[in-house]
Amino acid sequence: MRSSRRRPLLVPVLLCALALLAARPTDGTDGDAGPGTGLGPQVARLYEEAAKATRRYEDGRREAEAQRSKALKYERRLDGQRRKTDAMHEDLGRIARAQYRDGGLPLTARMLLADDPEELMRGQRAVSRANLAVDRAIGKNLRAEARLAAEEAKARSAWQALDKRNADLTKLKKEIESKLEAVRSQLEGQADSSVAAGACPGAVRLDQPDVPSGPAWVAPVEAYELSASFGSGGSRWAHRHTGQDFAVPVGTPVRSVGTGRVLKVSCGGAFGIQVVIEHAGGYYTQYAHLAAVAVDQGDRVDAGQWIGQSGSTGNSTGPHLHFEVRVTPETGSALDPVPWLSQRGVPL
């Protein structure tokens, strides 16, 4: 069941989940949980590479659009210059026709035959000045047109190069997505095996993101779509849904919504791999269906600190984070997380 409330994803498809995150494994292992547990950091690293490629692609797309706009502007200016030049050519034609109608007689002859020689001379000087002005204007506009044409050519060349770069980045993104899909599948399989065996994997050691100082509370994931909401019905739970689900891909870093202490890390049962955190004021938050954990029981955590990676372990039909707010550490005391977070300045 999907809620109509939705926070837009930051970037398309599976890249969008972490467009603003960056993570690197501190080493090739995740503690002492045994072989294969380096998958969590590998997923996080691939998310980072995908996010970087996406940001470069978006930057290039914006640059290409700017270059296209510039080329169109040059086209409009060129059209204006051409219209001016055409008008001046018409003026020259009128002057030439007027001179032709004068009969082509030498100026001395026309002065002798004219009723008013002074008027004839004034007209001749005016025609000469007009002719000179038109010649100069035409030359100026032709030079301007040549400059505009050169600028337009540069603009077109620039956005064509940007388009090629974006095509290369699109190919790179697809390669990263393919790797990410394979590693996420392995991470999910490893998590399912841990849950089936009832043995929780060791903590995944990830470099933590730079969390801006100030916010005391954050959303449990950076980018998401809201799915099953608190109190909704469904065949996957006994009575009513006790939390808020966030639809995110496997391996998405999950954050502690506030400062607290890790009360429990467990796996098995309906919630699969889960973390429960105790906060001041008698509140507890639960993060369930994880693929990996990044904290140990008893750890102190800050708001925004990564505590694990999302998955689909336990009683789950697909990748998501199940998030609960409780007034006791155990099930049966849940509150609606959406207004609870909203009251703390975190609208979903």
Short mmCIF file of N, CA and C in Angstrom, two decimals, residues 165-326:
data_model
loop_
_atom_site.label_atom_id
_atom_site.label_comp_id
_atom_site.label_asym_id
_atom_site.label_seq_id
_atom_site.Cartn_x
_atom_site.Cartn_y
_atom_site.Cartn_z
N ARG A 165 29.78 14.31 -24.06
CA ARG A 165 30.22 13.98 -22.70
C ARG A 165 29.08 13.34 -21.92
N ASN A 166 27.87 13.88 -22.07
CA ASN A 166 26.73 13.31 -21.37
C ASN A 166 26.40 11.91 -21.85
N ALA A 167 26.60 11.66 -23.14
CA ALA A 167 26.39 10.30 -23.65
C ALA A 167 27.39 9.34 -23.01
N ASP A 168 28.64 9.79 -22.86
CA ASP A 168 29.65 8.96 -22.19
C ASP A 168 29.28 8.73 -20.73
N LEU A 169 28.76 9.77 -20.06
CA LEU A 169 28.36 9.63 -18.67
C LEU A 169 27.16 8.70 -18.52
N THR A 170 26.25 8.75 -19.49
CA THR A 170 25.11 7.84 -19.46
C THR A 170 25.59 6.39 -19.53
N LYS A 171 26.56 6.14 -20.39
CA LYS A 171 27.13 4.79 -20.48
C LYS A 171 27.79 4.40 -19.17
N LEU A 172 28.53 5.35 -18.56
CA LEU A 172 29.19 5.08 -17.28
C LEU A 172 28.17 4.76 -16.21
N LYS A 173 27.08 5.54 -16.17
CA LYS A 173 26.04 5.30 -15.17
C LYS A 173 25.45 3.91 -15.32
N LYS A 174 25.22 3.50 -16.56
CA LYS A 174 24.64 2.17 -16.78
C LYS A 174 25.59 1.08 -16.30
N GLU A 175 26.90 1.27 -16.52
CA GLU A 175 27.87 0.29 -16.05
C GLU A 175 27.87 0.22 -14.52
N ILE A 176 27.81 1.40 -13.87
CA ILE A 176 27.78 1.43 -12.41
C ILE A 176 26.50 0.78 -11.90
N GLU A 177 25.37 1.09 -12.55
CA GLU A 177 24.09 0.51 -12.13
C GLU A 177 24.14 -1.01 -12.21
N SER A 178 24.76 -1.52 -13.28
CA SER A 178 24.86 -2.97 -13.45
C SER A 178 25.67 -3.58 -12.31
N LYS A 179 26.81 -2.97 -11.99
CA LYS A 179 27.64 -3.46 -10.88
C LYS A 179 26.87 -3.36 -9.56
N LEU A 180 26.18 -2.22 -9.38
CA LEU A 180 25.44 -1.98 -8.14
C LEU A 180 24.34 -3.01 -7.96
N GLU A 181 23.65 -3.33 -9.06
CA GLU A 181 22.58 -4.31 -8.98
C GLU A 181 23.12 -5.67 -8.55
N ALA A 182 24.27 -6.06 -9.11
CA ALA A 182 24.86 -7.35 -8.78
C ALA A 182 25.30 -7.41 -7.31
N VAL A 183 25.95 -6.33 -6.84
CA VAL A 183 26.45 -6.33 -5.47
C VAL A 183 25.30 -6.22 -4.48
N ARG A 184 24.28 -5.44 -4.81
CA ARG A 184 23.12 -5.35 -3.91
C ARG A 184 22.44 -6.71 -3.77
N SER A 185 22.38 -7.46 -4.87
CA SER A 185 21.78 -8.79 -4.82
C SER A 185 22.58 -9.71 -3.90
N GLN A 186 23.91 -9.60 -3.99
CA GLN A 186 24.77 -10.41 -3.11
C GLN A 186 24.59 -10.00 -1.65
N LEU A 187 24.50 -8.68 -1.40
CA LEU A 187 24.32 -8.18 -0.04
C LEU A 187 23.00 -8.68 0.53
N GLU A 188 21.96 -8.66 -0.29
CA GLU A 188 20.65 -9.11 0.16
C GLU A 188 20.68 -10.61 0.46
N GLY A 189 21.35 -11.39 -0.40
CA GLY A 189 21.46 -12.82 -0.16
C GLY A 189 22.23 -13.14 1.11
N GLN A 190 23.29 -12.38 1.35
CA GLN A 190 24.08 -12.57 2.56
C GLN A 190 23.26 -12.25 3.80
N ALA A 191 22.45 -11.16 3.72
CA ALA A 191 21.61 -10.79 4.86
C ALA A 191 20.55 -11.85 5.13
N ASP A 192 19.94 -12.36 4.06
CA ASP A 192 18.93 -13.40 4.23
C ASP A 192 19.53 -14.65 4.87
N SER A 193 20.75 -14.99 4.49
CA SER A 193 21.42 -16.16 5.07
C SER A 193 21.68 -15.96 6.56
N SER A 194 22.07 -14.74 6.93
CA SER A 194 22.33 -14.43 8.34
C SER A 194 21.05 -14.56 9.15
N VAL A 195 19.95 -14.04 8.60
CA VAL A 195 18.68 -14.11 9.31
C VAL A 195 18.23 -15.56 9.46
N ALA A 196 18.37 -16.33 8.39
CA ALA A 196 17.96 -17.73 8.43
C ALA A 196 18.77 -18.51 9.47
N ALA A 197 20.05 -18.15 9.60
CA ALA A 197 20.91 -18.84 10.57
C ALA A 197 20.75 -18.27 11.97
N GLY A 198 20.08 -17.12 12.08
CA GLY A 198 19.91 -16.48 13.39
C GLY A 198 21.19 -15.88 13.91
N ALA A 199 22.14 -15.59 13.04
CA ALA A 199 23.42 -15.01 13.44
C ALA A 199 23.58 -13.65 12.77
N CYS A 200 23.50 -12.59 13.55
CA CYS A 200 23.59 -11.25 12.97
C CYS A 200 25.00 -10.98 12.46
N PRO A 201 25.11 -10.36 11.30
CA PRO A 201 26.45 -10.00 10.79
C PRO A 201 27.08 -8.91 11.64
N GLY A 202 28.39 -8.85 11.60
CA GLY A 202 29.07 -7.78 12.34
C GLY A 202 28.80 -6.43 11.74
N ALA A 203 29.16 -5.39 12.48
CA ALA A 203 28.89 -4.03 12.03
C ALA A 203 29.70 -3.71 10.78
N VAL A 204 29.04 -3.09 9.80
CA VAL A 204 29.70 -2.63 8.58
C VAL A 204 30.39 -1.31 8.90
N ARG A 205 31.67 -1.22 8.63
CA ARG A 205 32.41 0.00 8.96
C ARG A 205 32.42 0.93 7.75
N LEU A 206 31.63 1.99 7.84
CA LEU A 206 31.53 2.97 6.77
C LEU A 206 31.99 4.32 7.29
N ASP A 207 32.67 5.08 6.43
CA ASP A 207 32.94 6.47 6.77
C ASP A 207 31.60 7.18 6.87
N GLN A 208 31.45 8.00 7.88
CA GLN A 208 30.19 8.69 8.09
C GLN A 208 30.10 9.94 7.22
N PRO A 209 28.89 10.30 6.82
CA PRO A 209 28.73 11.51 6.00
C PRO A 209 28.94 12.76 6.84
N ASP A 210 29.19 13.87 6.16
CA ASP A 210 29.27 15.16 6.85
C ASP A 210 27.86 15.62 7.17
N VAL A 211 27.53 15.62 8.44
CA VAL A 211 26.19 16.02 8.87
C VAL A 211 26.24 17.48 9.28
N PRO A 212 25.45 18.36 8.64
CA PRO A 212 25.46 19.78 9.02
C PRO A 212 25.10 19.94 10.49
N SER A 213 25.83 20.80 11.18
CA SER A 213 25.52 21.04 12.58
C SER A 213 24.21 21.81 12.68
N GLY A 214 23.46 21.50 13.69
CA GLY A 214 22.21 22.24 13.88
C GLY A 214 21.01 21.35 14.04
N PRO A 215 20.61 20.58 12.98
CA PRO A 215 19.37 19.82 13.12
C PRO A 215 19.49 18.72 14.18
N ALA A 216 18.55 18.72 15.12
CA ALA A 216 18.54 17.71 16.17
C ALA A 216 17.86 16.43 15.71
N TRP A 217 17.03 16.56 14.64
CA TRP A 217 16.29 15.41 14.13
C TRP A 217 16.34 15.41 12.61
N VAL A 218 16.39 14.22 12.02
CA VAL A 218 16.42 14.08 10.56
C VAL A 218 15.51 12.93 10.17
N ALA A 219 15.24 12.81 8.86
CA ALA A 219 14.51 11.65 8.35
C ALA A 219 15.45 10.43 8.38
N PRO A 220 14.91 9.23 8.49
CA PRO A 220 15.78 8.05 8.59
C PRO A 220 16.54 7.69 7.32
N VAL A 221 16.08 8.18 6.16
CA VAL A 221 16.81 8.02 4.91
C VAL A 221 16.80 9.36 4.19
N GLU A 222 17.79 9.54 3.32
CA GLU A 222 17.96 10.83 2.66
C GLU A 222 16.93 11.06 1.57
N ALA A 223 16.64 10.04 0.78
CA ALA A 223 15.70 10.17 -0.33
C ALA A 223 14.85 8.91 -0.37
N TYR A 224 13.56 9.07 -0.68
CA TYR A 224 12.66 7.94 -0.50
C TYR A 224 11.31 8.21 -1.13
N GLU A 225 10.50 7.17 -1.15
CA GLU A 225 9.07 7.29 -1.37
C GLU A 225 8.38 6.64 -0.18
N LEU A 226 7.37 7.30 0.35
CA LEU A 226 6.62 6.71 1.45
C LEU A 226 5.73 5.61 0.90
N SER A 227 5.74 4.46 1.59
CA SER A 227 4.86 3.37 1.16
C SER A 227 3.86 3.09 2.28
N ALA A 228 3.86 1.89 2.86
CA ALA A 228 2.85 1.57 3.87
C ALA A 228 2.94 2.52 5.06
N SER A 229 1.81 3.07 5.45
CA SER A 229 1.78 4.07 6.52
C SER A 229 1.31 3.45 7.84
N PHE A 230 1.47 4.21 8.90
CA PHE A 230 1.09 3.76 10.23
C PHE A 230 -0.42 3.52 10.30
N GLY A 231 -0.79 2.37 10.86
CA GLY A 231 -2.20 2.05 11.06
C GLY A 231 -2.89 1.43 9.87
N SER A 232 -2.18 1.30 8.74
CA SER A 232 -2.82 0.73 7.56
C SER A 232 -2.97 -0.78 7.71
N GLY A 233 -3.93 -1.35 7.02
CA GLY A 233 -4.15 -2.79 7.08
C GLY A 233 -3.35 -3.52 6.01
N GLY A 234 -3.21 -4.82 6.18
CA GLY A 234 -2.47 -5.61 5.20
C GLY A 234 -2.24 -7.01 5.69
N SER A 235 -2.00 -7.92 4.78
CA SER A 235 -1.82 -9.32 5.16
C SER A 235 -0.45 -9.61 5.73
N ARG A 236 0.46 -8.64 5.63
CA ARG A 236 1.83 -8.90 6.07
C ARG A 236 1.99 -8.69 7.58
N TRP A 237 1.02 -8.08 8.25
CA TRP A 237 1.12 -7.87 9.69
C TRP A 237 -0.19 -8.32 10.35
N ALA A 238 -0.10 -8.64 11.63
CA ALA A 238 -1.21 -9.29 12.32
C ALA A 238 -2.45 -8.41 12.42
N HIS A 239 -2.27 -7.14 12.80
CA HIS A 239 -3.43 -6.27 13.00
C HIS A 239 -3.31 -5.04 12.10
N ARG A 240 -2.61 -4.05 12.57
CA ARG A 240 -2.39 -2.84 11.81
C ARG A 240 -0.89 -2.57 11.71
N HIS A 241 -0.52 -1.86 10.65
CA HIS A 241 0.89 -1.55 10.45
C HIS A 241 1.36 -0.63 11.56
N THR A 242 2.49 -0.97 12.17
CA THR A 242 2.94 -0.26 13.37
C THR A 242 4.01 0.79 13.11
N GLY A 243 4.31 1.03 11.85
CA GLY A 243 5.34 2.03 11.55
C GLY A 243 5.08 2.71 10.23
N GLN A 244 6.10 3.40 9.74
CA GLN A 244 6.05 4.04 8.43
C GLN A 244 7.13 3.41 7.57
N ASP A 245 6.74 2.94 6.39
CA ASP A 245 7.71 2.33 5.47
C ASP A 245 8.24 3.36 4.49
N PHE A 246 9.54 3.25 4.20
CA PHE A 246 10.23 4.10 3.24
C PHE A 246 10.75 3.20 2.12
N ALA A 247 10.24 3.37 0.92
CA ALA A 247 10.68 2.55 -0.21
C ALA A 247 12.01 3.07 -0.71
N VAL A 248 13.06 2.27 -0.52
CA VAL A 248 14.42 2.64 -0.96
C VAL A 248 15.12 1.37 -1.46
N PRO A 249 16.12 1.50 -2.32
CA PRO A 249 16.84 0.32 -2.82
C PRO A 249 17.67 -0.34 -1.72
N VAL A 250 17.99 -1.61 -1.91
CA VAL A 250 18.87 -2.33 -1.00
C VAL A 250 20.21 -1.61 -0.91
N GLY A 251 20.71 -1.49 0.31
CA GLY A 251 22.03 -0.86 0.51
C GLY A 251 21.97 0.62 0.79
N THR A 252 20.78 1.22 0.75
CA THR A 252 20.66 2.65 1.05
C THR A 252 21.06 2.90 2.51
N PRO A 253 21.98 3.82 2.78
CA PRO A 253 22.33 4.12 4.17
C PRO A 253 21.13 4.59 4.97
N VAL A 254 20.98 4.02 6.16
CA VAL A 254 19.89 4.36 7.08
C VAL A 254 20.48 5.18 8.22
N ARG A 255 19.80 6.27 8.59
CA ARG A 255 20.33 7.22 9.57
C ARG A 255 19.54 7.17 10.88
N SER A 256 20.24 7.40 11.96
CA SER A 256 19.55 7.60 13.22
C SER A 256 18.83 8.95 13.15
N VAL A 257 17.55 8.96 13.51
CA VAL A 257 16.78 10.21 13.37
C VAL A 257 17.18 11.23 14.42
N GLY A 258 17.81 10.78 15.50
CA GLY A 258 18.22 11.72 16.54
C GLY A 258 19.36 11.13 17.36
N THR A 259 19.86 11.92 18.29
CA THR A 259 20.92 11.47 19.19
C THR A 259 20.37 10.40 20.13
N GLY A 260 21.18 9.39 20.42
CA GLY A 260 20.72 8.35 21.33
C GLY A 260 21.74 7.27 21.53
N ARG A 261 21.25 6.14 22.05
CA ARG A 261 22.12 4.99 22.33
C ARG A 261 21.51 3.75 21.69
N VAL A 262 22.36 2.94 21.05
CA VAL A 262 21.89 1.71 20.42
C VAL A 262 21.51 0.72 21.52
N LEU A 263 20.22 0.44 21.61
CA LEU A 263 19.72 -0.45 22.66
C LEU A 263 19.78 -1.91 22.22
N LYS A 264 19.54 -2.14 20.93
CA LYS A 264 19.47 -3.53 20.47
C LYS A 264 19.85 -3.62 19.00
N VAL A 265 20.62 -4.65 18.66
CA VAL A 265 20.89 -5.06 17.28
C VAL A 265 20.53 -6.54 17.21
N SER A 266 19.57 -6.88 16.37
CA SER A 266 19.14 -8.28 16.33
C SER A 266 18.74 -8.67 14.92
N CYS A 267 18.62 -9.97 14.69
CA CYS A 267 18.15 -10.45 13.40
C CYS A 267 17.27 -11.67 13.62
N GLY A 268 16.41 -11.92 12.65
CA GLY A 268 15.49 -13.03 12.78
C GLY A 268 14.09 -12.53 13.06
N GLY A 269 13.10 -13.35 12.75
CA GLY A 269 11.72 -12.98 13.00
C GLY A 269 11.17 -12.08 11.92
N ALA A 270 10.03 -11.47 12.21
CA ALA A 270 9.32 -10.67 11.20
C ALA A 270 10.10 -9.44 10.76
N PHE A 271 10.90 -8.87 11.67
CA PHE A 271 11.61 -7.64 11.33
C PHE A 271 12.97 -7.87 10.69
N GLY A 272 13.41 -9.13 10.59
CA GLY A 272 14.72 -9.40 10.00
C GLY A 272 15.82 -8.76 10.82
N ILE A 273 16.79 -8.17 10.13
CA ILE A 273 17.87 -7.46 10.82
C ILE A 273 17.34 -6.08 11.22
N GLN A 274 17.48 -5.75 12.51
CA GLN A 274 16.92 -4.50 13.00
C GLN A 274 17.83 -3.85 14.03
N VAL A 275 17.62 -2.53 14.19
CA VAL A 275 18.32 -1.75 15.21
C VAL A 275 17.27 -0.97 15.97
N VAL A 276 17.40 -0.93 17.30
CA VAL A 276 16.52 -0.11 18.14
C VAL A 276 17.40 0.88 18.89
N ILE A 277 17.01 2.15 18.85
CA ILE A 277 17.78 3.22 19.49
C ILE A 277 16.92 3.90 20.55
N GLU A 278 17.54 4.16 21.68
CA GLU A 278 16.87 4.87 22.78
C GLU A 278 17.22 6.35 22.72
N HIS A 279 16.20 7.21 22.78
CA HIS A 279 16.40 8.66 22.75
C HIS A 279 15.95 9.29 24.06
N ALA A 280 16.38 10.50 24.29
CA ALA A 280 15.95 11.22 25.49
C ALA A 280 14.44 11.43 25.45
N GLY A 281 13.84 11.54 26.62
CA GLY A 281 12.40 11.80 26.69
C GLY A 281 11.57 10.54 26.69
N GLY A 282 12.21 9.37 26.75
CA GLY A 282 11.46 8.13 26.82
C GLY A 282 10.97 7.61 25.49
N TYR A 283 11.64 7.96 24.40
CA TYR A 283 11.24 7.48 23.08
C TYR A 283 12.29 6.51 22.52
N TYR A 284 11.81 5.59 21.70
CA TYR A 284 12.66 4.60 21.07
C TYR A 284 12.32 4.56 19.58
N THR A 285 13.34 4.40 18.73
CA THR A 285 13.09 4.27 17.29
C THR A 285 13.64 2.93 16.81
N GLN A 286 12.90 2.33 15.89
CA GLN A 286 13.28 1.04 15.35
C GLN A 286 13.50 1.16 13.85
N TYR A 287 14.52 0.47 13.34
CA TYR A 287 14.88 0.47 11.93
C TYR A 287 14.98 -1.00 11.51
N ALA A 288 14.04 -1.47 10.70
CA ALA A 288 13.92 -2.91 10.45
C ALA A 288 14.05 -3.27 8.98
N HIS A 289 14.20 -4.59 8.73
CA HIS A 289 14.38 -5.19 7.40
C HIS A 289 15.71 -4.77 6.78
N LEU A 290 16.72 -4.53 7.62
CA LEU A 290 18.02 -4.07 7.13
C LEU A 290 18.78 -5.19 6.42
N ALA A 291 19.73 -4.79 5.58
CA ALA A 291 20.64 -5.74 4.95
C ALA A 291 21.97 -5.81 5.70
N ALA A 292 22.30 -4.73 6.42
CA ALA A 292 23.55 -4.68 7.18
C ALA A 292 23.41 -3.63 8.26
N VAL A 293 24.19 -3.78 9.32
CA VAL A 293 24.22 -2.80 10.40
C VAL A 293 25.59 -2.15 10.46
N ALA A 294 25.63 -0.90 10.93
CA ALA A 294 26.90 -0.17 11.01
C ALA A 294 27.20 0.27 12.44
N VAL A 295 26.45 -0.28 13.41
CA VAL A 295 26.66 0.05 14.83
C VAL A 295 26.57 -1.24 15.64
N ASP A 296 27.06 -1.16 16.85
CA ASP A 296 26.96 -2.27 17.79
C ASP A 296 26.11 -1.84 18.98
N GLN A 297 25.57 -2.81 19.66
CA GLN A 297 24.77 -2.53 20.85
C GLN A 297 25.60 -1.73 21.84
N GLY A 298 24.99 -0.67 22.39
CA GLY A 298 25.68 0.18 23.36
C GLY A 298 26.33 1.40 22.75
N ASP A 299 26.46 1.47 21.42
CA ASP A 299 27.09 2.63 20.77
C ASP A 299 26.25 3.88 20.98
N ARG A 300 26.91 5.01 21.13
CA ARG A 300 26.24 6.31 21.11
C ARG A 300 26.16 6.78 19.66
N VAL A 301 25.04 7.33 19.26
CA VAL A 301 24.87 7.79 17.88
C VAL A 301 24.35 9.22 17.88
N ASP A 302 24.66 9.93 16.81
CA ASP A 302 24.19 11.30 16.62
C ASP A 302 23.10 11.34 15.55
N ALA A 303 22.37 12.42 15.52
CA ALA A 303 21.35 12.59 14.48
C ALA A 303 22.03 12.61 13.12
N GLY A 304 21.54 11.80 12.20
CA GLY A 304 22.12 11.74 10.86
C GLY A 304 23.21 10.71 10.70
N GLN A 305 23.66 10.09 11.79
CA GLN A 305 24.72 9.08 11.69
C GLN A 305 24.18 7.82 11.04
N TRP A 306 24.97 7.24 10.14
CA TRP A 306 24.55 6.00 9.48
C TRP A 306 24.63 4.86 10.49
N ILE A 307 23.53 4.11 10.60
CA ILE A 307 23.48 2.99 11.53
C ILE A 307 23.33 1.65 10.81
N GLY A 308 23.10 1.69 9.51
CA GLY A 308 22.94 0.45 8.75
C GLY A 308 22.61 0.73 7.31
N GLN A 309 22.26 -0.34 6.59
CA GLN A 309 21.88 -0.23 5.18
C GLN A 309 20.57 -0.98 4.97
N SER A 310 19.68 -0.38 4.21
CA SER A 310 18.35 -0.95 4.02
C SER A 310 18.41 -2.26 3.26
N GLY A 311 17.36 -3.07 3.45
CA GLY A 311 17.30 -4.35 2.76
C GLY A 311 15.87 -4.83 2.64
N SER A 312 15.70 -6.14 2.72
CA SER A 312 14.37 -6.73 2.62
C SER A 312 14.29 -8.00 3.45
N THR A 313 15.00 -8.01 4.61
CA THR A 313 15.04 -9.20 5.44
C THR A 313 13.77 -9.32 6.28
N GLY A 314 13.49 -10.53 6.71
CA GLY A 314 12.32 -10.77 7.54
C GLY A 314 11.04 -10.82 6.73
N ASN A 315 9.96 -10.37 7.35
CA ASN A 315 8.63 -10.40 6.73
C ASN A 315 8.49 -9.19 5.81
N SER A 316 9.02 -9.30 4.61
CA SER A 316 9.09 -8.16 3.69
C SER A 316 8.85 -8.64 2.26
N THR A 317 8.11 -7.84 1.51
CA THR A 317 7.83 -8.20 0.12
C THR A 317 8.75 -7.49 -0.86
N GLY A 318 9.60 -6.59 -0.38
CA GLY A 318 10.50 -5.86 -1.28
C GLY A 318 11.37 -4.91 -0.48
N PRO A 319 12.41 -4.37 -1.10
CA PRO A 319 13.34 -3.48 -0.39
C PRO A 319 12.64 -2.26 0.19
N HIS A 320 12.82 -2.03 1.46
CA HIS A 320 12.31 -0.82 2.11
C HIS A 320 12.85 -0.76 3.53
N LEU A 321 12.67 0.39 4.15
CA LEU A 321 12.98 0.54 5.57
C LEU A 321 11.67 0.65 6.34
N HIS A 322 11.52 -0.20 7.36
CA HIS A 322 10.39 -0.09 8.27
C HIS A 322 10.87 0.72 9.48
N PHE A 323 10.23 1.85 9.73
CA PHE A 323 10.64 2.77 10.80
C PHE A 323 9.52 2.90 11.81
N GLU A 324 9.86 2.73 13.07
CA GLU A 324 8.87 2.88 14.14
C GLU A 324 9.35 3.85 15.20
N VAL A 325 8.38 4.48 15.88
CA VAL A 325 8.63 5.27 17.08
C VAL A 325 7.80 4.64 18.19
N ARG A 326 8.44 4.36 19.32
CA ARG A 326 7.76 3.69 20.43
C ARG A 326 8.00 4.44 21.74
#
